[in-house]
Structure formats: structure tokens, C-alpha cells
């Protein structure tokens, strides 16, 4: 098929997508693209970054991501500072320019595979970071948590993270691994360039532990090409990331993009086998919850024929709320509903 | 066995409990007590209420509770107002005076059975109530949600709540029933008398959907006899009770009390087959989370030999957070940890 | 005049008040009543407290109040604990039963005089207290501020509070004294008994530094007789009481009560020569602000003929906001407007 | 003086400044520069904007600023939408590149003169904007405030803003004018480009009504040249800008810049004849307060020889808090202290 013909086919497919919401249905000509970022990473989500590669709706990308500390730690390290370079935190792979994506569209990304590619990850208590101690926004005159780095062994055969706790009676803990991306999203609106540490309407650092292999996410497109990026691999993380860091590690990742032309969404959404979810990010925490649940109500009303007050009544009895993070400059909450409540 | 001997035995058992935390191990002489509240209900948690009955550690109580509207609605009602009597909201059964309970002890309550005793419950959108619209604390100059009552049919054989949604495309929804107590606790500290609508260190209206049949809860004892009460039966409820009401109904209930002498806790705790949980209640939401998680850290440190920073690190990777309510005068959050992390 | 006739006259006066809002116009028969509380103080605002004395609208009361620590400190003390008795904090003088006051009325209290009766007051940094360090609601796993008591000398001739700061270069500071009541209010609604440390719709511990000699306050009446109390004298205090305590001292006080029959208000209000103010109390801080400003909008609409959106527009350009406290279990904010904007 | 010599003199002056904090002392060679922005305005604070002009420490700039709606309204308009172009809101004049300014320095700006250059300004109630109604972060499912534009007449001889209120009994209000800049600051850290609507450590949209003629402000320098900008003239504004807009208008402005080499500050600071102030910006409101007050404590400790706990004690009795804005994406609070408390 000539390139010209291919483009015509693509245009038709894009048009079809905008009519049908064909999430995950790849066009016939979908390509599988490998992208090696090398050391080309970004620390902001920004319209001005040159695209890493250009891909098309339906394409699948195979790439990898560095850990949140830009891979600077060694397994023998005991503290976060001074090794951490604060100007190079939370590196992102990308941006991926999706052909045909225009402001007002929705970018759909299926995370096909997440692969651990290292046998350790790091956790930490970080001074002025985390909700249970004085931090950079909840500023206090008293001392913060001590700087302490924890090196978790990643047992990939048993899918367990293993950590010695020498000062605790239990001596050692093993937590189930459930790898996910802490940071994932598109270039923000308004020609803003926003630190990759900050989640918002464009996604980014939501630190939501349901962004695992197999899910499909939707993001608003604010800039031509969407400029999708991802990074901040977490081998495991509790709800909220309340200590300030997950089990941070590097990832191999495969994802597939699609586009819903002319469909405008306001906040990231996630769909897995069982649930649909809206994810709101702001402070205070209650407002992140409000954003997520109001977006879910609007979703039910606009796409699924619900009356607004009836949708609210249903959510009152069936919503599942998850606190994604309470550590980033904006907190994130997901408001979820079982798909059984979507009309056929 | 004479009463005198019985008391000696009880004293020994109580002493044993305080040493061993023998949750759920009833003394040999434990009684099963039936209590019919009739119309004797209370709308505050308060040291001054006369005990409904006096029971002893190990005793099991069989009683019932009215719904949160004091059973005033009829299944044909369409609105909350004006039928609702605002001075008689969230009636509580009790207080149960536990012999031997003194300030500084911990009251342990196992919820043995929750029985639905009615074939309907009510949900509602209530003006100035609920996190997604102007309310009594998040005051606004704009209009609140409309007053609308929803009557859910309780299908006890299938354990489903069924609601017609005439204005929505789906027409009807069925949600799984999972009955739990919205309000449960002890008399508060400081000679305060606190509306049963308000959760706090003494428990009360946490609206936490894990307070189901089979769990064991612990409460601080602030007053002699503890003065345990419960009510506000919910046939089902989503996280947060974001619309302002669950599926509200009356319950039959069986519970068993125990006492841990000399063990002081600061906030309610809950244990089920899999998890231990601390429940914090306040506004803003992040502070309810902080209370719950700091209490859980302290629990791990004091009872389970964890180092504080190591406990924080574990919670960062393994905590499960649940938003219990964002509708009451104080919000509630539960911070949870799998029991696998407790040393033998 | 016989008692019977007197009562008839009073009834007429009360009726007149409800029609005219005759704030500060004392009936002809107004009495001046001296009340010596001795050690009779209360630590809750509560319907169940026996009245200290019964007074009538128009009466003036001369009494005194203990300091917030129940006068337990000595000027030589260096720390708050262990001398402070936590079960006896923030003692209140009263309650004063105002004859004729019924739920739904408004109690009007003019503070005629505040007299310092001691030549020292105490300030403190108190562990787990105050907005700039870990506290009882903003719970953290890190250390709180140290326990330190500061004894301020009260120079009544120059109206200055004087404190040596031995560890600071400046060596000594002198702050202007502006005595006011930290805690003042009526018995709360709903048969609640609420710690005197907690502000709310009934007033109480607002810690608002404009409650000075000469102002007139209004409070909702929730219980027969209103059950007015006051205490917590502050010789001076910055906005917010951000360290957790003002310059705490005992007071002589003279106040005059009046009643507006049949006028229902929802939150405390304050009027001085220049401004009218509504005072909202809750957490989070923004909601205290919302309550105060929405109440002020409603006040302008209901009593002064403003259109709601036009009132909002005026407040946008002319409101003065003051943060009263960020230390109590509920924060307080005052929303204020210059009287020039009230139509004649 | 040759350019080369001039530079040497400047270098010496800059060095002197860093030693002495010579705020407002202009170097001998200070220039007065006129800059006409024409239509060159920016809607983000960003390292990447080309400098409008380059100036030197000590230089005085005479320029002007457009109103927050980019001057699109006419005095006959009745609504904000659809005339408002949401991609062109809050235009900023600049950036001014200050020679010698490097990251880690402090930029000092004295506002010499603010001149009203128009005889009207606009206020508004704006849907989904403002703290007293559903907004973009405090999202709700209920209706927002109506879209209504208010045209204020600016009486420059009497310095009054005059507004007809046709639906209110008072008919007309006159508020004192006190012109100030709502938005003023430097390029942010971390290569972020941040909407001019968002205040932060770099200043920007603090909407603080003390930024009037005569004050001196300090800002962190995060980028070479500092890239100072300003705009968003407010003829008057109440505390908090609670309705979502001030009396918005265009300004003539004269300001003088200076530099403190090697002095790093973390948040904007303001000094007038009487007070020093730190300004914190974030949500929730209490955290903006915490940032401001902790910064003020640190200021007292680092520059004025205070012990930290003694500084806290002083602020507890003498701090003045002002709520600058509760409408922008981040709220702003100023923590203030009388200069009398600074040691000579």
C-alpha cells in the first residue's frame, strides 16, 4: 500500500473512531515501533519538546523508562541526598507525537505490557516530602522525616518485593509486586510547561497504582500530536504513596495508541476489565475527589444516558474511591464504577 | 457458681485479656442478652444517657436498630423534607454499659450478625448535604441539590438492592448488598455530648462500609461502662457516601463485647480476616487520612515491634486507604494493612 | 413596680425589640448585676448546666473570668506540662440565663468593659498544638514543637505586653495590648455539650481579636435562656493565634444583654463602630471563610435589601477578611464589611 | 563613561548590594527607561520568553499594563462570555531582563507609581470561578454563579469606584480606590512555564491588595536575568477577591529594580513603611498560611537574629494575616509583622 493510500485509509479510520469510540481496535496498517530513548528524557510536560518519534493511531510502541531518580542510585546507597539531582527528577520517555491528534480529541493508550528490567528498586523517606510529616507545601517549623533510602530486592519469579527491616521485630517484609506507571500523560493546555512531578488534567504524576499492564487510559489532547510521555515506574506502591516514594525502578514497556477524534474529555480516565474510572488531581484532597466524581457523573450523563441526580444516587451506593497519591504537588483521587452499571 | 465467684472469675479473665489481647475469646460464663429498644433511642453520644442494659465482657447482645431517619419514611415518599424531623436524626440503640470498663481501657466489639429486617431502604439527594454540591460547611451562595428520595427494594435472597431509574437510559440498577453499621461507638471524652451524626475518636458516624458482619472493632473507653451504642444501618453504600445517604434501613444485630483493661487507644480500629485498620475522622479529608495512618504507624510500633521509619516505608508500599465518608460533619478515612505484615 | 407589672413591661419591651432591632437600647428597668463565679466554671457549652444567674434583656452584668489554664500557672513556670490539667482547660463563667430567650431568637451582647486584673499573662508553644507544627488533627509521625511557657508582663499604664527573648538578638519585645475574649457564646443546638475549646455556630472559642471592649455581638439562641457564657481572656493576640496560645490572662468584664425575639441567625455576628462581621468556624480554613462570607451575603440580602449577586460583587471589592484562629479544633474566619455600604 | 567602565562600576555596585542589602539605593548611573509593550504581552511566566528590554540594577522603568481580560471588554458589556478569550487571559508586560541576575539572587522591585489611565474597570461574577460557588477545582454537580459583568466608573479625583446596583435597595455603592498589581513576579524554577493566573514561589497572580504604589517587593531569581513581568491592574479589591475578579483595569506604572546578589529567598516578600510580609501561595488555604508564616519565621531567624521558638511566640501575639486571594488556582496568604520588632 502506498503511503498516500495508507494516509487515506488512516483518515477514514480516524473518522470512524470519532464516531464509534473504537478503543483498542487497531487499524489494519498498525505498526510496531521500537524506540530507544538513550539519555533523552524530559522533566516537564511541555508543548515545546521535540517529538521523540511520530506514530499513528493504532501503532504499538516498545520502549523503556528510567526510574524517578534518573537511575542515579546504587543498591549500596543509604540516603537520597546528596546524590539526587533535584533538577533531574522523574524523567519521562517521549514525547510521542500521534499523527492526527488535535486539541479537543481524546488520546487512548492501552498499556500492553510492563516489564521489570532490574532486580532492585528504591523506596525512601525524603525530608519535606510525604503527607505524614512536614513538607514543602504543608510547611512547618519543626523537623522533617530523616533522609533514608531503602533498597528493595525485586524477586521477579515470585513477583515479590523484599526488604530487610533491621530495626523492626519482623526483620523482613515481602510485598506483592504490581508494576505500574506513576507518571503518564499528554502535553498540558495553555502553553504551560509543567514539571513531571505534578499531575493535572493532562495526567502526569498521578501515582495511581491501577495504571498496570492491561488497562486502557484516555487523556485530553491539548496540543497537536498530543505529545504523550510516560515514566516513573513503580514495582509496587500502597495507596497514596504516603511515604513519598514507591518501589522505584526502570521498566520495559509496550503500549498502543488510538485516537477519538472530536471527543473532548477534561481529565484522565482509566478502564480495566471491571471498572471505569475518572482521575482528578489537585489539592486539597477533597477537591481531587470532587473533580474525579463530578467527571464520572458527567461521563455517565453524556456517554451513558444517565440522569444527573440518578447517577449521583448510584454512585452514592456503588462508587469505589481510591486515593492515588498524597505526596505530589497535586493529590490524585480516582472515582470508579463497575461496568455492570453501563447500559448495553 | 455464685455471683461472687463469677465476679472473681470475670476479674481474672479481664486481667488475662489485658495481657493477651484475647479478642473474641468469651469467658465461660458469657451471657446472651436480648434487648428490645422499643422507642428508646438517642441522638447524641453522651456520658449522661442512662444505660439501656448492663452487660459484662464476653456477653453477647441481640438487639435491633432503627434507620437513620428514625423510621419516618414510607416507601411511597418522594422527598426527604418536610417529613424528616431534623431533631431526631440517626437514632442510636443503647447505650450498653460494660461492667468493668474504665477510662483508658479498650472496648472490643465483634459484630456477629447483621440481619436485614425490612424489604426496602431509602437513599436520597439532600439539599446542603454531600461533597458534590453546596453543603452546610462548604457553604455557597448557589443552589444545592434538589430534595429527592429514592426507595431501594432489598432483595434478600439475591442480596441485591434494586432501584428504578426512570430518567436514565439504563432504567434500573441492581447493587450488591453488604449490610454494615454507619454509626457505632462509645461515649466521648471530656463530658462532651456529641450528635450521633459526627464521627470522632469515640467512633460514631464513620459511615465506613467495612463495618460488616464478622469484623471486630476496638474503641477507646472514655467513660465508666464505655456506653456503647450503634445504629444507622446501611444495606449498601459506596465509598464516601458521596450523595449524602446510603441505602438506609433498620437492622437486627448480634454483637459480643470484650474488654482490654489498661490498654489505651486513641481512635477506633477494625480487624477482619485479612486486614487491620485505623479509622481517623476530622476535616479536612487529608487530616482524617493523617490521623488514620499515624495511628496505624503507632500501632505497628507499639504492638508489633516496628521501627517508625521502617513502618512508614512498609505503609508506603502496602497501605490500603479507604475513604469512609465525605458527608458527615467530620470525614472518615481508614488506613489498612494486611495482617501478613504482623510478626508472629 | 410590682414584679408582675415589671414582667408585663418586659414582655412589651421584648416584643418591641423583635420589631425594631433595638440593639443597645436598654429597657427602663434594666438592672446592673454583679456575679462572682468563685470556682464555679464550666468546660463545655451545654444545655444541662444550671444557670449561674438569671438576667433580663437590658441587664448589665459585672463579673470576671479565669485564664485559659484555669489560673494554674505561676509566673515562674517554664513549661505548660505537667502543670496543666487537660480536663480543666478554658474555664467559662456563666451560664447566664436570659429571661425570655427562646430557640430562634437572637441574643445581643454588648461588651461594655474589659479590665485586666493581673500584671502578667502567659503565652506558650504547646506540643501538638498550633498550625505551624504537627498537631492533634494534622497528625504527623515527626516531633512537635517543644513545650515552652512564656510569661508576659502586662504594663497596664502603657498598655504593652513585655517579654524577654533571651535567645534572640532583639532581647525584648513590647506588643500593644488589646484585651478581648477568646471564648464567648451560647449553649449549642441539638442537646450537644461541646468543649469550650471548640468554636461553632454558637460561638465559643473563636479566638477572634476583634471581640474587644465596645463591640456588640449577636448569637443564635438554641436553648431556653440562651445560656450565655464567656472566658479565655486574651491581653493580646496576633491573627490566627498561630503559636497555639495568646497572652492568656484573667479579666474583669462588664456586659449588657439584649434580645431580638423571633429573629433567627445561623452564626455569630459582630458589630463595631465601623464594620459588620459574620464569623464562621469549621475546618478546613476555606470553609470557615465560606461560612462567614455566605452568612454576610445572606445578611445583606435579608436585612439590607441587597440582590445576592450584587452583594457578592460588592464584597469582591470591599470585603475585609480576618483569620481569627488556626489552632482550635475548628478554625474561625470573619468576613467584614464597612457600614458605609448599609442603606439608611 | 565608557561602556566597559560602566560595567565595572556596575559589578562593584552589585557586589556591594549583596553585602549590604541596599534596597532602593540606585547606583549613580541608574537609567530611566520607557517601554511601550504595544500588543506584546505574555500569558505565562516562562524562561523561554524573549526579554522585552534589558535593564540594570538601579534602573527605573516606565511602562503600562493591559487589564486581565486583555482589554477586550466595552463599558456596555453585560457578560464575560463569550467575549472573553480564555487563551488570552491575564496578559503580562515584560519580561524585563535584569543584567547580572542569576539563580540564587534576590530581585528587589520598588513600585514607584501606579497610575490609572482609564475611567472604568470591570468586575464580574464568573461561572466556575470564586470560592463561594462551584468552581473548576471545587467541582460540583450543581449550577455555578451566573455570568455577569459589572462596569465600575473610576472617579480619579475622589479616588472612588462607583457602581450602580439596580436590583439592590442601596442603588449605588462607592468604594475607595487603592490601585495595585494583581500579578507580578519572575520566571519560575525548573524550566516550567506557568499560566499568569497561577501564583507561586515566583510570585505572579497573588492578587494581594497591598502591592500598591510605594511598596518594595522581593522575588527569588530562578533564571538568568530574572525575567520580571507584571500586569493585572486592580483599581480596588477586597481581601480574597472572593467574587472572582477585582475592579480590573489598565495601568501606567513606574518601577525600579535592584538586585541582592547571592541572597536566596524562597517566596515573595513585601515591605512597606510599617510592615514586612511573606506571601505563600498554594491550596489549601491553611497551607498558603503555613508557607507564609514559616517563611516569616525563617526570615526573622536568618536575617534578624531571632530564636525560632521565640519568633513563633512573637508572631502568636503580633502577626497580621491577610488573605490575598481565594480564587486563583493557588490561594495566597500574607503573614506580616510590624517593623518595630526588627532589631536595629
PDB file of N, CA and C in Angstrom, chain A residues 58-106:
ATOM      1  N   UNK A  58      -3.268   3.430  16.341  1.00  0.00           N
ATOM      2  CA  UNK A  58      -3.172   2.006  16.090  1.00  0.00           C
ATOM      3  C   UNK A  58      -1.763   1.475  16.281  1.00  0.00           C
ATOM      4  N   UNK A  59      -0.781   2.350  16.247  1.00  0.00           N
ATOM      5  CA  UNK A  59       0.599   1.891  16.395  1.00  0.00           C
ATOM      6  C   UNK A  59       0.892   1.428  17.817  1.00  0.00           C
ATOM      7  N   UNK A  60       1.800   0.488  17.881  1.00  0.00           N
ATOM      8  CA  UNK A  60       2.271  -0.027  19.155  1.00  0.00           C
ATOM      9  C   UNK A  60       3.732   0.369  19.327  1.00  0.00           C
ATOM     10  N   UNK A  61       4.059   0.847  20.515  1.00  0.00           N
ATOM     11  CA  UNK A  61       5.423   1.302  20.791  1.00  0.00           C
ATOM     12  C   UNK A  61       6.054   0.403  21.842  1.00  0.00           C
ATOM     13  N   UNK A  62       7.288   0.048  21.596  1.00  0.00           N
ATOM     14  CA  UNK A  62       8.075  -0.705  22.577  1.00  0.00           C
ATOM     15  C   UNK A  62       9.242   0.177  22.994  1.00  0.00           C
ATOM     16  N   UNK A  63       9.297   0.496  24.279  1.00  0.00           N
ATOM     17  CA  UNK A  63      10.347   1.412  24.725  1.00  0.00           C
ATOM     18  C   UNK A  63      10.684   1.121  26.179  1.00  0.00           C
ATOM     19  N   UNK A  64      11.396   2.027  26.814  1.00  0.00           N
ATOM     20  CA  UNK A  64      11.708   1.814  28.220  1.00  0.00           C
ATOM     21  C   UNK A  64      11.797   3.143  28.958  1.00  0.00           C
ATOM     22  N   UNK A  65      11.765   3.055  30.260  1.00  0.00           N
ATOM     23  CA  UNK A  65      11.755   4.272  31.088  1.00  0.00           C
ATOM     24  C   UNK A  65      12.767   4.128  32.217  1.00  0.00           C
ATOM     25  N   UNK A  66      13.357   5.262  32.575  1.00  0.00           N
ATOM     26  CA  UNK A  66      14.278   5.308  33.710  1.00  0.00           C
ATOM     27  C   UNK A  66      13.483   5.446  35.011  1.00  0.00           C
ATOM     28  N   UNK A  67      14.171   5.210  36.110  1.00  0.00           N
ATOM     29  CA  UNK A  67      13.444   5.362  37.375  1.00  0.00           C
ATOM     30  C   UNK A  67      13.360   6.842  37.766  1.00  0.00           C
ATOM     31  N   UNK A  68      12.591   7.138  38.817  1.00  0.00           N
ATOM     32  CA  UNK A  68      12.251   8.519  39.164  1.00  0.00           C
ATOM     33  C   UNK A  68      13.461   9.344  39.570  1.00  0.00           C
ATOM     34  N   UNK A  69      14.555   8.671  39.923  1.00  0.00           N
ATOM     35  CA  UNK A  69      15.769   9.396  40.293  1.00  0.00           C
ATOM     36  C   UNK A  69      16.736   9.461  39.108  1.00  0.00           C
ATOM     37  N   UNK A  70      16.229   9.189  37.929  1.00  0.00           N
ATOM     38  CA  UNK A  70      17.054   9.189  36.722  1.00  0.00           C
ATOM     39  C   UNK A  70      18.188   8.170  36.832  1.00  0.00           C
ATOM     40  N   UNK A  71      17.890   7.077  37.517  1.00  0.00           N
ATOM     41  CA  UNK A  71      18.828   5.948  37.647  1.00  0.00           C
ATOM     42  C   UNK A  71      20.153   6.336  38.319  1.00  0.00           C
ATOM     43  N   UNK A  72      20.141   7.298  39.223  1.00  0.00           N
ATOM     44  CA  UNK A  72      21.412   7.721  39.830  1.00  0.00           C
ATOM     45  C   UNK A  72      21.835   6.895  41.034  1.00  0.00           C
ATOM     46  N   UNK A  73      20.883   6.170  41.642  1.00  0.00           N
ATOM     47  CA  UNK A  73      21.242   5.453  42.869  1.00  0.00           C
ATOM     48  C   UNK A  73      21.959   4.132  42.584  1.00  0.00           C
ATOM     49  N   UNK A  74      22.720   3.702  43.565  1.00  0.00           N
ATOM     50  CA  UNK A  74      23.320   2.380  43.563  1.00  0.00           C
ATOM     51  C   UNK A  74      22.682   1.589  44.694  1.00  0.00           C
ATOM     52  N   UNK A  75      22.626   0.277  44.548  1.00  0.00           N
ATOM     53  CA  UNK A  75      21.970  -0.534  45.593  1.00  0.00           C
ATOM     54  C   UNK A  75      22.646  -0.435  46.952  1.00  0.00           C
ATOM     55  N   UNK A  76      23.809   0.161  46.988  1.00  0.00           N
ATOM     56  CA  UNK A  76      24.500   0.302  48.273  1.00  0.00           C
ATOM     57  C   UNK A  76      24.216   1.650  48.936  1.00  0.00           C
ATOM     58  N   UNK A  77      23.483   2.506  48.272  1.00  0.00           N
ATOM     59  CA  UNK A  77      23.210   3.831  48.841  1.00  0.00           C
ATOM     60  C   UNK A  77      22.300   3.730  50.060  1.00  0.00           C
ATOM     61  N   UNK A  78      22.512   4.679  50.964  1.00  0.00           N
ATOM     62  CA  UNK A  78      21.723   4.689  52.201  1.00  0.00           C
ATOM     63  C   UNK A  78      20.841   5.930  52.334  1.00  0.00           C
ATOM     64  N   UNK A  79      21.140   6.944  51.539  1.00  0.00           N
ATOM     65  CA  UNK A  79      20.366   8.189  51.631  1.00  0.00           C
ATOM     66  C   UNK A  79      20.037   8.715  50.241  1.00  0.00           C
ATOM     67  N   UNK A  80      19.040   9.557  50.179  1.00  0.00           N
ATOM     68  CA  UNK A  80      18.590  10.157  48.927  1.00  0.00           C
ATOM     69  C   UNK A  80      19.504  11.326  48.553  1.00  0.00           C
ATOM     70  N   UNK A  81      19.790  12.173  49.550  1.00  0.00           N
ATOM     71  CA  UNK A  81      20.677  13.305  49.310  1.00  0.00           C
ATOM     72  C   UNK A  81      22.090  12.934  49.771  1.00  0.00           C
ATOM     73  N   UNK A  82      23.115  13.514  49.207  1.00  0.00           N
ATOM     74  CA  UNK A  82      23.104  14.494  48.124  1.00  0.00           C
ATOM     75  C   UNK A  82      23.140  13.880  46.732  1.00  0.00           C
ATOM     76  N   UNK A  83      23.026  12.571  46.600  1.00  0.00           N
ATOM     77  CA  UNK A  83      23.209  12.029  45.257  1.00  0.00           C
ATOM     78  C   UNK A  83      22.117  12.499  44.291  1.00  0.00           C
ATOM     79  N   UNK A  84      20.910  12.659  44.818  1.00  0.00           N
ATOM     80  CA  UNK A  84      19.796  13.024  43.935  1.00  0.00           C
ATOM     81  C   UNK A  84      20.015  14.411  43.335  1.00  0.00           C
ATOM     82  N   UNK A  85      19.868  14.516  42.017  1.00  0.00           N
ATOM     83  CA  UNK A  85      19.946  15.806  41.325  1.00  0.00           C
ATOM     84  C   UNK A  85      18.529  16.353  41.188  1.00  0.00           C
ATOM     85  N   UNK A  86      18.231  17.364  42.004  1.00  0.00           N
ATOM     86  CA  UNK A  86      16.846  17.845  42.070  1.00  0.00           C
ATOM     87  C   UNK A  86      16.366  18.483  40.768  1.00  0.00           C
ATOM     88  N   UNK A  87      17.294  18.818  39.893  1.00  0.00           N
ATOM     89  CA  UNK A  87      16.855  19.378  38.604  1.00  0.00           C
ATOM     90  C   UNK A  87      16.585  18.281  37.576  1.00  0.00           C
ATOM     91  N   UNK A  88      16.832  17.045  37.972  1.00  0.00           N
ATOM     92  CA  UNK A  88      16.643  15.945  37.022  1.00  0.00           C
ATOM     93  C   UNK A  88      15.883  14.808  37.698  1.00  0.00           C
ATOM     94  N   UNK A  89      14.677  15.113  38.129  1.00  0.00           N
ATOM     95  CA  UNK A  89      13.849  14.155  38.843  1.00  0.00           C
ATOM     96  C   UNK A  89      12.651  13.775  37.973  1.00  0.00           C
ATOM     97  N   UNK A  90      12.277  12.519  38.054  1.00  0.00           N
ATOM     98  CA  UNK A  90      11.126  11.993  37.330  1.00  0.00           C
ATOM     99  C   UNK A  90      11.248  12.151  35.814  1.00  0.00           C
ATOM    100  N   UNK A  91      12.283  11.572  35.227  1.00  0.00           N
ATOM    101  CA  UNK A  91      12.498  11.664  33.778  1.00  0.00           C
ATOM    102  C   UNK A  91      11.415  10.930  33.004  1.00  0.00           C
ATOM    103  N   UNK A  92      11.027  11.517  31.890  1.00  0.00           N
ATOM    104  CA  UNK A  92       9.964  10.938  31.078  1.00  0.00           C
ATOM    105  C   UNK A  92      10.489  10.538  29.707  1.00  0.00           C
ATOM    106  N   UNK A  93      10.007   9.422  29.251  1.00  0.00           N
ATOM    107  CA  UNK A  93      10.315   8.962  27.897  1.00  0.00           C
ATOM    108  C   UNK A  93       9.253   9.496  26.940  1.00  0.00           C
ATOM    109  N   UNK A  94       9.720  10.006  25.829  1.00  0.00           N
ATOM    110  CA  UNK A  94       8.834  10.612  24.836  1.00  0.00           C
ATOM    111  C   UNK A  94       9.380  11.982  24.485  1.00  0.00           C
ATOM    112  N   UNK A  95       8.550  12.903  24.028  1.00  0.00           N
ATOM    113  CA  UNK A  95       7.121  12.713  23.765  1.00  0.00           C
ATOM    114  C   UNK A  95       6.864  12.004  22.441  1.00  0.00           C
ATOM    115  N   UNK A  96       5.802  11.229  22.430  1.00  0.00           N
ATOM    116  CA  UNK A  96       5.348  10.543  21.235  1.00  0.00           C
ATOM    117  C   UNK A  96       4.274  11.395  20.552  1.00  0.00           C
ATOM    118  N   UNK A  97       4.569  11.736  19.310  1.00  0.00           N
ATOM    119  CA  UNK A  97       3.657  12.583  18.540  1.00  0.00           C
ATOM    120  C   UNK A  97       2.693  11.677  17.790  1.00  0.00           C
ATOM    121  N   UNK A  98       1.423  11.771  18.106  1.00  0.00           N
ATOM    122  CA  UNK A  98       0.428  10.927  17.451  1.00  0.00           C
ATOM    123  C   UNK A  98      -0.172  11.693  16.277  1.00  0.00           C
ATOM    124  N   UNK A  99       0.082  11.206  15.086  1.00  0.00           N
ATOM    125  CA  UNK A  99      -0.400  11.874  13.877  1.00  0.00           C
ATOM    126  C   UNK A  99      -1.922  12.007  13.908  1.00  0.00           C
ATOM    127  N   UNK A 100      -2.373  13.201  13.615  1.00  0.00           N
ATOM    128  CA  UNK A 100      -3.816  13.422  13.533  1.00  0.00           C
ATOM    129  C   UNK A 100      -4.431  13.918  14.827  1.00  0.00           C
ATOM    130  N   UNK A 101      -3.680  13.841  15.908  1.00  0.00           N
ATOM    131  CA  UNK A 101      -4.233  14.289  17.192  1.00  0.00           C
ATOM    132  C   UNK A 101      -4.283  15.818  17.228  1.00  0.00           C
ATOM    133  N   UNK A 102      -5.420  16.342  17.550  1.00  0.00           N
ATOM    134  CA  UNK A 102      -5.617  17.791  17.609  1.00  0.00           C
ATOM    135  C   UNK A 102      -6.289  18.143  18.928  1.00  0.00           C
ATOM    136  N   UNK A 103      -6.080  19.373  19.384  1.00  0.00           N
ATOM    137  CA  UNK A 103      -6.773  19.796  20.608  1.00  0.00           C
ATOM    138  C   UNK A 103      -8.275  19.528  20.505  1.00  0.00           C
ATOM    139  N   UNK A 104      -8.828  18.950  21.544  1.00  0.00           N
ATOM    140  CA  UNK A 104     -10.241  18.602  21.529  1.00  0.00           C
ATOM    141  C   UNK A 104     -10.492  17.133  21.244  1.00  0.00           C
ATOM    142  N   UNK A 105      -9.441  16.418  20.850  1.00  0.00           N
ATOM    143  CA  UNK A 105      -9.563  14.960  20.679  1.00  0.00           C
ATOM    144  C   UNK A 105      -9.245  14.257  21.999  1.00  0.00           C
ATOM    145  N   UNK A 106      -9.444  12.961  21.991  1.00  0.00           N
ATOM    146  CA  UNK A 106      -9.058  12.139  23.133  1.00  0.00           C
ATOM    147  C   UNK A 106      -8.021  11.119  22.685  1.00  0.00           C
TER     148      UNK A 106
END
